[in-house]
Amino acid sequence: MSAEGLRRLGDDALGTALAGLDLRWPEAPAATPEVLASIRAAERRPAFGLPRLGAPSRRRTVLLIAAGLLALAAAAGAAKLVFDLGAVTVDRIPGRPTALPGTTFPGDGTGVSVSRNDVEAALGAPFETPTALGEPDVFWLQEPSLEGPATDPWAVAAWRPAAGLPVIDGTDWGAVMIRFRGQADVASKGVSTSGATVDAFELDGRPALWLTGPHELVLPIGGALERFEVRGNILLVQDGDLTLRLETALPRTSAVELVRSIL
Amino acid sequence: MTDHRPVPDRLSDETLVARARGGDADAYGELVTRYRDLAYRVAWVVAPGGEAEDAVQEAFVKAWFALPRFREGAPFRPWVCRIVANEARNRIRSARRRDALALRDASATPRLDAPSPDDAALAREDAELLVAAMNRLKPDDRLVVAYRWLFELSEAEMADALEVPPGTVKSRLSRAMVRLRDAIADLDPAEVGQ
């Protein structure tokens, strides 16, 4: 057989070929003693639960510490904190919001809408969207061309308001989901400590942020940085290499359920 | 956590999970031992390299603390696959080295166009082509393919492991197989057998 021959096989035949491969798996380490020792050590600790073994743990610890610091900062009323969640950075700016851009996202200047197929072809992966919202009404695709760290294309799906999906103030939309891949910072948010809230938490073990209140969103569109005003509630979740941003007028529990359904 | 209650051989997963949920660490240790090979392979498929060991250990620790949320009567295998895959995914970018799936040396592999299973021996070069194509897939596609064809998860287990509706499993697998074929077509012969 040849590459062409393999390509012509149906899914089952190709799968059978895979199943028959004699793969050289690395020997699994005897994990049991280490796992049990870690559990025992963690249970002896008075707080913060899990023992942390690697980078995600450090990230989570940073989030926990940041959440604590945020409370202190809010009380003091004068501090700037930065949350880095995958491709999105959230700056916490002391004081009242300065003039917001007035342009909401998505809207004029977002670009030309494309089909789901086009989006997924460009992303090289499915763009999973919550089935509870139905198929999105519109997709957009953005390929950042700004100088700086290489970033993958990112995509936007938007749904019109419907029963159970109220309109987001200042927009024509009921829900807007943005999907970023990679860790390079693509989007940033400026959130004032007065009038907006940022809550760092975990969604099934994944770092997440819940933002409410008007704030600013900066996105690279068509080779330029564009500023937008955000009035909806934002759920940001980092799932490995993916960062998802869901904007709705829904409460936190509903937004969490929507995003959880695609993680 | 209670300590050192003897665990008889081959208790069902359900029994072990129930005991573990009650704080029986030895029962949980038996589950870890039972699924560590699979867990390690899942981590290896998602993020081949030196991070797999850490990913598996941390995943099992997380799973212990998540046991109170584990749905009673649900299968343990796909649940632990899901946690391991998530953990491995989180480590992709921090992996210090990259490895890849590989064939055993001089392995005999089944042939697809053979008239009977007895003389089924896929040519070594075809097997290497297939492995190289798998290595070119994105981790999520590789995982879907591996769940189905390497680890033989059922469709229901895959849905559980991937946290998607059963209907989505078919479409995801189908798309991944398309991309596997594309990878086969795009392979540079120099990559094969590396």
Short mmCIF file of C-alpha atoms in Angstrom, two decimals:
data_model
loop_
_atom_site.label_atom_id
_atom_site.label_comp_id
_atom_site.label_asym_id
_atom_site.label_seq_id
_atom_site.Cartn_x
_atom_site.Cartn_y
_atom_site.Cartn_z
CA MET A 1 0.00 0.00 0.00
CA SER A 2 1.09 3.61 -0.29
CA ALA A 3 0.12 6.98 1.05
CA GLU A 4 -2.51 7.10 -1.65
CA GLY A 5 -3.73 3.66 -0.68
CA LEU A 6 -4.01 4.60 2.97
CA ARG A 7 -5.84 7.78 2.08
CA ARG A 8 -8.42 5.87 0.11
CA LEU A 9 -9.35 3.68 3.06
CA GLY A 10 -12.64 4.30 4.78
CA ASP A 11 -12.74 5.40 8.39
CA ASP A 12 -13.18 1.89 9.73
CA ALA A 13 -10.39 0.41 7.66
CA LEU A 14 -8.04 3.25 8.48
CA GLY A 15 -9.00 2.93 12.14
CA THR A 16 -8.35 -0.80 12.03
CA ALA A 17 -4.91 -0.05 10.68
CA LEU A 18 -4.32 2.30 13.57
CA ALA A 19 -5.60 -0.25 16.06
CA GLY A 20 -3.14 -2.75 14.66
CA LEU A 21 -0.09 -0.54 15.00
CA ASP A 22 2.47 -1.91 17.39
CA LEU A 23 3.23 1.38 19.10
CA ARG A 24 6.19 1.84 21.40
CA TRP A 25 4.55 3.36 24.46
CA PRO A 26 6.83 4.68 27.14
CA GLU A 27 6.62 2.68 30.33
CA ALA A 28 4.13 4.19 32.73
CA PRO A 29 5.68 5.23 36.02
CA ALA A 30 4.41 3.65 39.22
CA ALA A 31 2.25 6.63 40.02
CA THR A 32 0.26 5.20 42.90
CA PRO A 33 2.66 5.88 45.82
CA GLU A 34 3.30 9.44 44.67
CA VAL A 35 -0.38 10.14 44.15
CA LEU A 36 -1.34 8.84 47.57
CA ALA A 37 1.52 10.71 49.22
CA SER A 38 0.41 13.94 47.51
CA ILE A 39 -3.17 13.41 48.64
CA ARG A 40 -2.12 12.77 52.22
CA ALA A 41 0.15 15.80 52.22
CA ALA A 42 -2.64 17.96 50.82
CA GLU A 43 -5.13 16.75 53.38
CA ARG A 44 -2.77 17.68 56.17
CA ARG A 45 -2.67 21.25 54.89
CA PRO A 46 -5.12 23.61 56.53
CA ALA A 47 -6.05 25.55 53.39
CA PHE A 48 -5.80 25.87 49.61
CA GLY A 49 -6.60 22.20 49.08
CA LEU A 50 -4.65 20.58 46.31
CA PRO A 51 -0.92 20.18 46.20
CA ARG A 52 0.53 21.85 43.17
CA LEU A 53 2.95 20.05 40.96
CA GLY A 54 3.45 22.25 37.92
CA ALA A 55 2.77 25.33 35.91
CA PRO A 56 -1.04 25.24 36.05
CA SER A 57 -0.81 25.03 39.79
CA ARG A 58 1.39 28.07 39.93
CA ARG A 59 -1.06 29.88 37.69
CA ARG A 60 -3.93 28.94 39.96
CA THR A 61 -2.02 30.01 43.03
CA VAL A 62 -1.34 33.31 41.34
CA LEU A 63 -5.05 33.69 40.64
CA LEU A 64 -5.94 32.91 44.22
CA ILE A 65 -3.39 35.34 45.50
CA ALA A 66 -4.52 37.90 42.94
CA ALA A 67 -8.11 37.49 44.07
CA GLY A 68 -7.04 38.11 47.65
CA LEU A 69 -4.97 41.09 46.65
CA LEU A 70 -7.89 42.41 44.66
CA ALA A 71 -10.03 42.54 47.75
CA LEU A 72 -7.31 44.44 49.57
CA ALA A 73 -6.81 46.75 46.63
CA ALA A 74 -10.50 47.50 46.36
CA ALA A 75 -10.54 48.37 50.02
CA ALA A 76 -7.56 50.61 49.61
CA GLY A 77 -9.05 52.03 46.45
CA ALA A 78 -5.72 52.54 44.77
CA ALA A 79 -4.04 49.67 43.04
CA LYS A 80 -3.67 48.23 39.58
CA LEU A 81 -3.72 44.49 39.13
CA VAL A 82 -3.30 42.42 36.03
CA PHE A 83 -4.97 39.10 35.35
CA ASP A 84 -3.42 37.11 32.54
CA LEU A 85 -5.79 34.47 31.29
CA GLY A 86 -4.43 32.79 28.18
CA ALA A 87 -4.76 35.20 25.28
CA VAL A 88 -6.59 37.82 27.34
CA THR A 89 -5.12 40.27 29.82
CA VAL A 90 -7.36 42.08 32.26
CA ASP A 91 -6.03 45.28 33.78
CA ARG A 92 -7.68 46.41 36.93
CA ILE A 93 -7.47 50.21 36.96
CA PRO A 94 -8.02 52.15 40.18
CA GLY A 95 -10.82 54.66 40.38
CA ARG A 96 -13.78 55.48 38.22
CA PRO A 97 -13.87 54.61 34.50
CA THR A 98 -12.62 57.23 32.13
CA ALA A 99 -14.62 57.88 28.96
CA LEU A 100 -15.34 54.57 27.28
CA PRO A 101 -15.09 54.26 23.49
CA GLY A 102 -18.84 54.09 22.87
CA THR A 103 -18.43 51.50 20.13
CA THR A 104 -19.61 48.07 21.11
CA PHE A 105 -18.30 44.76 19.86
CA PRO A 106 -19.16 43.16 17.50
CA GLY A 107 -20.46 45.87 15.25
CA ASP A 108 -19.34 48.11 12.42
CA GLY A 109 -15.69 47.47 11.66
CA THR A 110 -15.69 43.90 12.86
CA GLY A 111 -15.18 42.75 9.31
CA VAL A 112 -17.01 40.51 6.91
CA SER A 113 -18.96 37.63 8.37
CA VAL A 114 -18.03 34.16 7.20
CA SER A 115 -19.49 30.67 7.41
CA ARG A 116 -18.78 28.15 10.14
CA ASN A 117 -16.91 26.04 7.59
CA ASP A 118 -14.63 28.94 6.71
CA VAL A 119 -13.97 29.69 10.34
CA GLU A 120 -13.17 26.09 11.20
CA ALA A 121 -10.99 25.67 8.15
CA ALA A 122 -8.96 28.71 9.18
CA LEU A 123 -8.76 27.63 12.79
CA GLY A 124 -7.94 24.07 11.83
CA ALA A 125 -10.31 22.91 14.54
CA PRO A 126 -14.00 22.86 15.33
CA PHE A 127 -15.41 25.98 16.87
CA GLU A 128 -17.53 24.39 19.56
CA THR A 129 -20.47 26.56 20.56
CA PRO A 130 -23.09 25.85 23.22
CA THR A 131 -25.88 23.80 21.72
CA ALA A 132 -28.31 25.46 24.13
CA LEU A 133 -27.87 28.68 22.17
CA GLY A 134 -28.49 27.00 18.82
CA GLU A 135 -26.36 27.69 15.78
CA PRO A 136 -24.78 31.17 15.90
CA ASP A 137 -26.35 33.77 13.63
CA VAL A 138 -22.99 35.16 12.56
CA PHE A 139 -19.32 34.19 12.55
CA TRP A 140 -16.34 36.44 12.09
CA LEU A 141 -12.74 35.50 11.62
CA GLN A 142 -9.80 37.69 12.52
CA GLU A 143 -6.22 37.12 11.54
CA PRO A 144 -4.03 39.51 13.52
CA SER A 145 -1.40 41.16 11.37
CA LEU A 146 0.10 43.36 14.03
CA GLU A 147 3.76 43.13 14.82
CA GLY A 148 4.62 41.17 17.91
CA PRO A 149 4.31 37.56 18.99
CA ALA A 150 2.77 35.31 16.37
CA THR A 151 -0.84 34.64 17.16
CA ASP A 152 -3.33 32.24 15.72
CA PRO A 153 -6.48 33.41 14.00
CA TRP A 154 -9.29 34.05 16.41
CA ALA A 155 -12.98 33.78 15.79
CA VAL A 156 -16.21 35.29 16.98
CA ALA A 157 -19.69 33.76 17.05
CA ALA A 158 -22.74 35.85 17.85
CA TRP A 159 -26.37 35.09 18.54
CA ARG A 160 -29.33 37.43 18.22
CA PRO A 161 -31.48 37.94 21.34
CA ALA A 162 -34.14 35.31 21.84
CA ALA A 163 -36.43 33.97 24.53
CA GLY A 164 -34.21 33.37 27.53
CA LEU A 165 -31.36 35.23 25.89
CA PRO A 166 -31.80 38.93 26.64
CA VAL A 167 -30.16 41.61 24.57
CA ILE A 168 -26.78 42.87 25.75
CA ASP A 169 -27.15 46.54 26.59
CA GLY A 170 -25.97 48.78 23.77
CA THR A 171 -25.74 45.98 21.21
CA ASP A 172 -27.95 44.01 18.84
CA TRP A 173 -26.76 40.73 20.30
CA GLY A 174 -27.85 38.25 22.93
CA ALA A 175 -24.56 36.40 23.18
CA VAL A 176 -21.08 36.85 21.76
CA MET A 177 -18.40 34.22 22.04
CA ILE A 178 -14.76 34.77 21.13
CA ARG A 179 -12.36 31.88 20.77
CA PHE A 180 -8.63 32.50 21.03
CA ARG A 181 -5.93 29.86 20.74
CA GLY A 182 -2.46 30.25 22.16
CA GLN A 183 -0.94 32.08 25.07
CA ALA A 184 0.26 35.20 23.26
CA ASP A 185 -1.71 38.18 24.51
CA VAL A 186 -4.25 39.12 21.85
CA ALA A 187 -6.99 40.98 23.68
CA SER A 188 -6.86 43.23 26.69
CA LYS A 189 -9.46 44.67 28.97
CA GLY A 190 -9.35 47.72 31.16
CA VAL A 191 -11.62 47.40 34.17
CA SER A 192 -11.99 50.19 36.67
CA THR A 193 -12.15 49.24 40.31
CA SER A 194 -15.18 51.48 40.68
CA GLY A 195 -18.28 50.33 38.84
CA ALA A 196 -16.98 46.98 37.63
CA THR A 197 -16.16 43.69 39.28
CA VAL A 198 -13.65 40.98 38.48
CA ASP A 199 -13.94 37.63 40.19
CA ALA A 200 -11.25 35.01 39.66
CA PHE A 201 -12.42 31.44 40.17
CA GLU A 202 -12.11 27.96 38.73
CA LEU A 203 -14.51 26.36 36.32
CA ASP A 204 -14.06 22.61 36.74
CA GLY A 205 -10.38 23.12 37.45
CA ARG A 206 -9.82 25.68 34.71
CA PRO A 207 -8.83 29.27 35.47
CA ALA A 208 -11.77 31.58 34.91
CA LEU A 209 -12.79 35.20 35.41
CA TRP A 210 -16.26 36.69 35.78
CA LEU A 211 -16.49 40.39 34.92
CA THR A 212 -19.45 42.68 35.32
CA GLY A 213 -19.90 46.37 34.76
CA PRO A 214 -18.88 48.61 31.86
CA HIS A 215 -15.29 48.26 30.76
CA GLU A 216 -13.04 48.60 27.76
CA LEU A 217 -11.99 45.85 25.38
CA VAL A 218 -9.03 46.24 23.02
CA LEU A 219 -8.76 43.89 20.06
CA PRO A 220 -6.49 43.74 17.00
CA ILE A 221 -8.77 44.06 13.99
CA GLY A 222 -7.60 44.47 10.44
CA GLY A 223 -4.07 45.26 11.52
CA ALA A 224 -4.99 47.95 14.04
CA LEU A 225 -5.88 47.96 17.70
CA GLU A 226 -9.54 48.82 18.13
CA ARG A 227 -11.19 49.88 21.40
CA PHE A 228 -14.68 48.79 22.28
CA GLU A 229 -17.03 49.44 25.13
CA VAL A 230 -18.38 46.35 26.85
CA ARG A 231 -21.60 46.47 28.82
CA GLY A 232 -22.44 42.78 29.13
CA ASN A 233 -21.35 40.22 31.67
CA ILE A 234 -18.18 38.44 30.67
CA LEU A 235 -17.09 34.91 31.42
CA LEU A 236 -13.47 34.17 30.50
CA VAL A 237 -12.21 30.60 30.72
CA GLN A 238 -8.83 29.19 29.87
CA ASP A 239 -8.97 25.60 28.71
CA GLY A 240 -5.42 24.54 27.96
CA ASP A 241 -4.39 26.39 24.88
CA LEU A 242 -7.86 27.82 24.32
CA THR A 243 -9.29 30.97 25.83
CA LEU A 244 -13.04 31.46 25.56
CA ARG A 245 -14.82 34.73 26.18
CA LEU A 246 -18.59 34.70 26.46
CA GLU A 247 -20.49 37.95 26.71
CA THR A 248 -24.17 37.90 27.62
CA ALA A 249 -26.65 39.71 29.83
CA LEU A 250 -27.19 36.42 31.67
CA PRO A 251 -26.28 35.76 35.29
CA ARG A 252 -23.09 33.97 36.14
CA THR A 253 -24.63 30.53 36.72
CA SER A 254 -26.24 30.52 33.26
CA ALA A 255 -23.06 31.71 31.57
CA VAL A 256 -21.04 29.05 33.37
CA GLU A 257 -23.43 26.32 32.25
CA LEU A 258 -23.22 27.49 28.64
CA VAL A 259 -19.44 27.46 28.59
CA ARG A 260 -19.20 24.26 30.61
CA SER A 261 -21.22 22.50 27.92
CA ILE A 262 -18.39 22.92 25.41
CA LEU A 263 -15.35 22.33 27.61
CA MET B 1 -8.63 9.64 54.25
CA THR B 2 -8.60 6.25 55.97
CA ASP B 3 -5.55 4.07 55.70
CA HIS B 4 -4.58 0.54 54.85
CA ARG B 5 -7.80 -1.36 54.44
CA PRO B 6 -6.98 -4.40 52.30
CA VAL B 7 -8.49 -4.25 48.84
CA PRO B 8 -9.44 -7.65 47.42
CA ASP B 9 -8.46 -8.36 43.84
CA ARG B 10 -10.65 -7.14 41.01
CA LEU B 11 -13.34 -5.29 42.80
CA SER B 12 -15.44 -3.44 40.28
CA ASP B 13 -14.61 0.16 39.48
CA GLU B 14 -17.95 1.14 40.93
CA THR B 15 -17.16 -0.49 44.27
CA LEU B 16 -13.71 1.05 44.40
CA VAL B 17 -15.08 4.48 43.53
CA ALA B 18 -17.74 4.16 46.22
CA ARG B 19 -15.08 3.23 48.76
CA ALA B 20 -12.80 6.01 47.60
CA ARG B 21 -15.63 8.51 47.90
CA GLY B 22 -15.92 7.38 51.47
CA GLY B 23 -12.28 8.27 52.05
CA ASP B 24 -10.66 4.88 51.43
CA ALA B 25 -7.26 5.77 50.00
CA ASP B 26 -6.30 2.17 49.32
CA ALA B 27 -9.35 1.70 47.16
CA TYR B 28 -8.38 4.83 45.26
CA GLY B 29 -4.82 3.54 45.00
CA GLU B 30 -6.20 0.44 43.32
CA LEU B 31 -8.01 2.61 40.79
CA VAL B 32 -4.82 4.56 40.13
CA THR B 33 -2.89 1.34 39.59
CA ARG B 34 -5.64 0.02 37.36
CA TYR B 35 -5.75 3.07 35.11
CA ARG B 36 -2.26 4.51 35.28
CA ASP B 37 -1.15 2.84 32.01
CA LEU B 38 -4.16 4.19 30.13
CA ALA B 39 -3.79 7.58 31.81
CA TYR B 40 -0.15 7.77 30.86
CA ARG B 41 -0.94 6.91 27.26
CA VAL B 42 -3.70 9.50 27.12
CA ALA B 43 -1.29 12.12 28.44
CA TRP B 44 1.31 10.96 25.96
CA VAL B 45 -1.12 11.24 23.06
CA VAL B 46 -2.08 14.79 24.05
CA ALA B 47 1.40 16.00 24.96
CA PRO B 48 4.14 13.55 24.15
CA GLY B 49 7.16 14.27 26.28
CA GLY B 50 8.51 14.53 29.73
CA GLU B 51 5.44 16.27 31.15
CA ALA B 52 3.20 13.22 30.84
CA GLU B 53 4.30 11.77 34.16
CA ASP B 54 3.56 14.98 36.07
CA ALA B 55 0.27 15.39 34.22
CA VAL B 56 -0.87 11.91 35.23
CA GLN B 57 0.09 12.34 38.85
CA GLU B 58 -1.58 15.70 39.18
CA ALA B 59 -4.65 14.43 37.34
CA PHE B 60 -5.06 11.55 39.78
CA VAL B 61 -4.65 13.90 42.72
CA LYS B 62 -7.26 16.24 41.26
CA ALA B 63 -9.56 13.33 40.57
CA TRP B 64 -9.40 12.31 44.24
CA PHE B 65 -10.49 15.74 45.35
CA ALA B 66 -13.16 15.81 42.65
CA LEU B 67 -14.65 12.47 43.73
CA PRO B 68 -17.47 14.14 45.69
CA ARG B 69 -18.65 15.58 42.37
CA PHE B 70 -18.32 12.29 40.51
CA ARG B 71 -21.72 11.11 39.33
CA GLU B 72 -22.59 7.94 41.20
CA GLY B 73 -22.73 4.93 38.89
CA ALA B 74 -20.95 6.72 36.05
CA PRO B 75 -17.98 4.94 34.50
CA PHE B 76 -14.64 5.89 36.03
CA ARG B 77 -12.48 5.27 32.95
CA PRO B 78 -13.72 8.10 30.70
CA TRP B 79 -13.91 10.46 33.65
CA VAL B 80 -10.28 9.94 34.51
CA CYS B 81 -9.33 10.15 30.81
CA ARG B 82 -10.99 13.57 30.71
CA ILE B 83 -9.09 14.86 33.73
CA VAL B 84 -5.78 13.49 32.46
CA ALA B 85 -6.30 14.95 28.98
CA ASN B 86 -7.11 18.38 30.44
CA GLU B 87 -4.07 18.24 32.64
CA ALA B 88 -1.85 17.17 29.75
CA ARG B 89 -3.29 19.92 27.56
CA ASN B 90 -2.37 22.48 30.18
CA ARG B 91 1.20 21.31 29.98
CA ILE B 92 1.65 21.32 26.23
CA ARG B 93 3.21 24.74 26.13
CA SER B 94 5.47 24.19 29.09
CA ALA B 95 6.77 20.84 27.90
CA ARG B 96 10.52 20.83 27.98
CA ARG B 97 10.84 18.37 25.17
CA ARG B 98 8.72 16.99 22.41
CA ASP B 99 8.46 13.30 21.68
CA ALA B 100 6.14 11.51 19.39
CA LEU B 101 4.28 8.30 18.91
CA ALA B 102 6.54 5.64 17.47
CA LEU B 103 6.43 2.05 16.39
CA ARG B 104 8.23 -0.68 18.24
CA ASP B 105 11.37 -1.68 16.50
CA ALA B 106 10.84 -4.32 13.84
CA SER B 107 7.19 -4.68 14.81
CA ALA B 108 4.79 -6.67 12.75
CA THR B 109 1.60 -4.78 12.11
CA PRO B 110 -1.73 -5.87 10.68
CA ARG B 111 -2.40 -5.44 7.00
CA LEU B 112 -5.59 -3.97 5.77
CA ASP B 113 -5.85 -5.38 2.32
CA ALA B 114 -5.02 -8.90 3.38
CA PRO B 115 -7.58 -11.54 2.55
CA SER B 116 -7.52 -12.96 6.07
CA PRO B 117 -6.28 -11.82 9.46
CA ASP B 118 -3.67 -14.56 9.41
CA ASP B 119 -1.59 -12.95 6.73
CA ALA B 120 -2.39 -9.44 7.82
CA ALA B 121 0.85 -7.56 7.97
CA LEU B 122 0.83 -3.91 7.08
CA ALA B 123 4.09 -3.00 5.45
CA ARG B 124 6.43 -1.37 7.89
CA GLU B 125 6.65 1.75 5.77
CA ASP B 126 2.88 2.11 5.69
CA ALA B 127 2.73 1.74 9.46
CA GLU B 128 5.39 4.41 9.83
CA LEU B 129 3.46 6.64 7.47
CA LEU B 130 0.38 6.24 9.63
CA VAL B 131 2.27 7.01 12.82
CA ALA B 132 3.90 10.07 11.25
CA ALA B 133 0.46 11.29 10.16
CA MET B 134 -0.88 10.80 13.69
CA ASN B 135 2.00 12.85 15.03
CA ARG B 136 1.09 15.68 12.68
CA LEU B 137 -2.45 15.95 14.00
CA LYS B 138 -3.35 18.57 16.53
CA PRO B 139 -3.53 17.10 20.05
CA ASP B 140 -7.32 17.22 20.22
CA ASP B 141 -7.72 15.39 16.92
CA ARG B 142 -5.08 12.86 17.91
CA LEU B 143 -6.90 12.29 21.18
CA VAL B 144 -10.25 11.63 19.50
CA VAL B 145 -8.67 9.15 17.10
CA ALA B 146 -6.73 7.50 19.90
CA TYR B 147 -9.79 7.18 22.13
CA ARG B 148 -11.60 5.31 19.39
CA TRP B 149 -8.90 3.25 17.74
CA LEU B 150 -6.02 2.92 20.18
CA PHE B 151 -7.82 2.83 23.52
CA GLU B 152 -11.07 1.37 22.22
CA LEU B 153 -13.42 3.60 24.18
CA SER B 154 -17.06 3.15 23.32
CA GLU B 155 -18.97 6.04 21.83
CA ALA B 156 -20.62 6.70 25.19
CA GLU B 157 -17.25 6.65 26.94
CA MET B 158 -15.83 9.00 24.34
CA ALA B 159 -18.71 11.39 24.85
CA ASP B 160 -18.01 11.30 28.57
CA ALA B 161 -14.26 11.69 28.15
CA LEU B 162 -14.63 14.55 25.67
CA GLU B 163 -17.56 16.13 27.55
CA VAL B 164 -19.65 16.36 24.42
CA PRO B 165 -23.04 14.95 23.44
CA PRO B 166 -22.86 11.45 21.88
CA GLY B 167 -23.86 12.86 18.50
CA THR B 168 -20.88 15.18 18.53
CA VAL B 169 -18.47 12.27 19.02
CA LYS B 170 -19.20 10.98 15.52
CA SER B 171 -18.68 14.34 13.87
CA ARG B 172 -15.50 15.02 15.81
CA LEU B 173 -14.10 11.62 14.97
CA SER B 174 -15.09 12.00 11.36
CA ARG B 175 -13.37 15.38 11.10
CA ALA B 176 -10.27 14.02 12.80
CA MET B 177 -10.12 11.10 10.36
CA VAL B 178 -10.40 13.52 7.45
CA ARG B 179 -7.48 15.46 8.85
CA LEU B 180 -5.55 12.23 9.35
CA ARG B 181 -5.99 11.48 5.66
CA ASP B 182 -4.92 15.02 4.82
CA ALA B 183 -1.84 14.55 6.99
CA ILE B 184 -1.01 11.33 5.16
CA ALA B 185 -1.25 13.17 1.86
CA ASP B 186 0.87 16.07 3.06
CA LEU B 187 3.65 14.01 4.57
CA ASP B 188 7.13 14.57 3.37
CA PRO B 189 8.75 11.14 2.97
CA ALA B 190 11.68 12.45 5.01
CA GLU B 191 9.39 12.76 8.04
CA VAL B 192 8.35 9.15 7.92
CA GLY B 193 10.17 6.87 10.30
CA GLN B 194 11.69 9.76 12.22
#
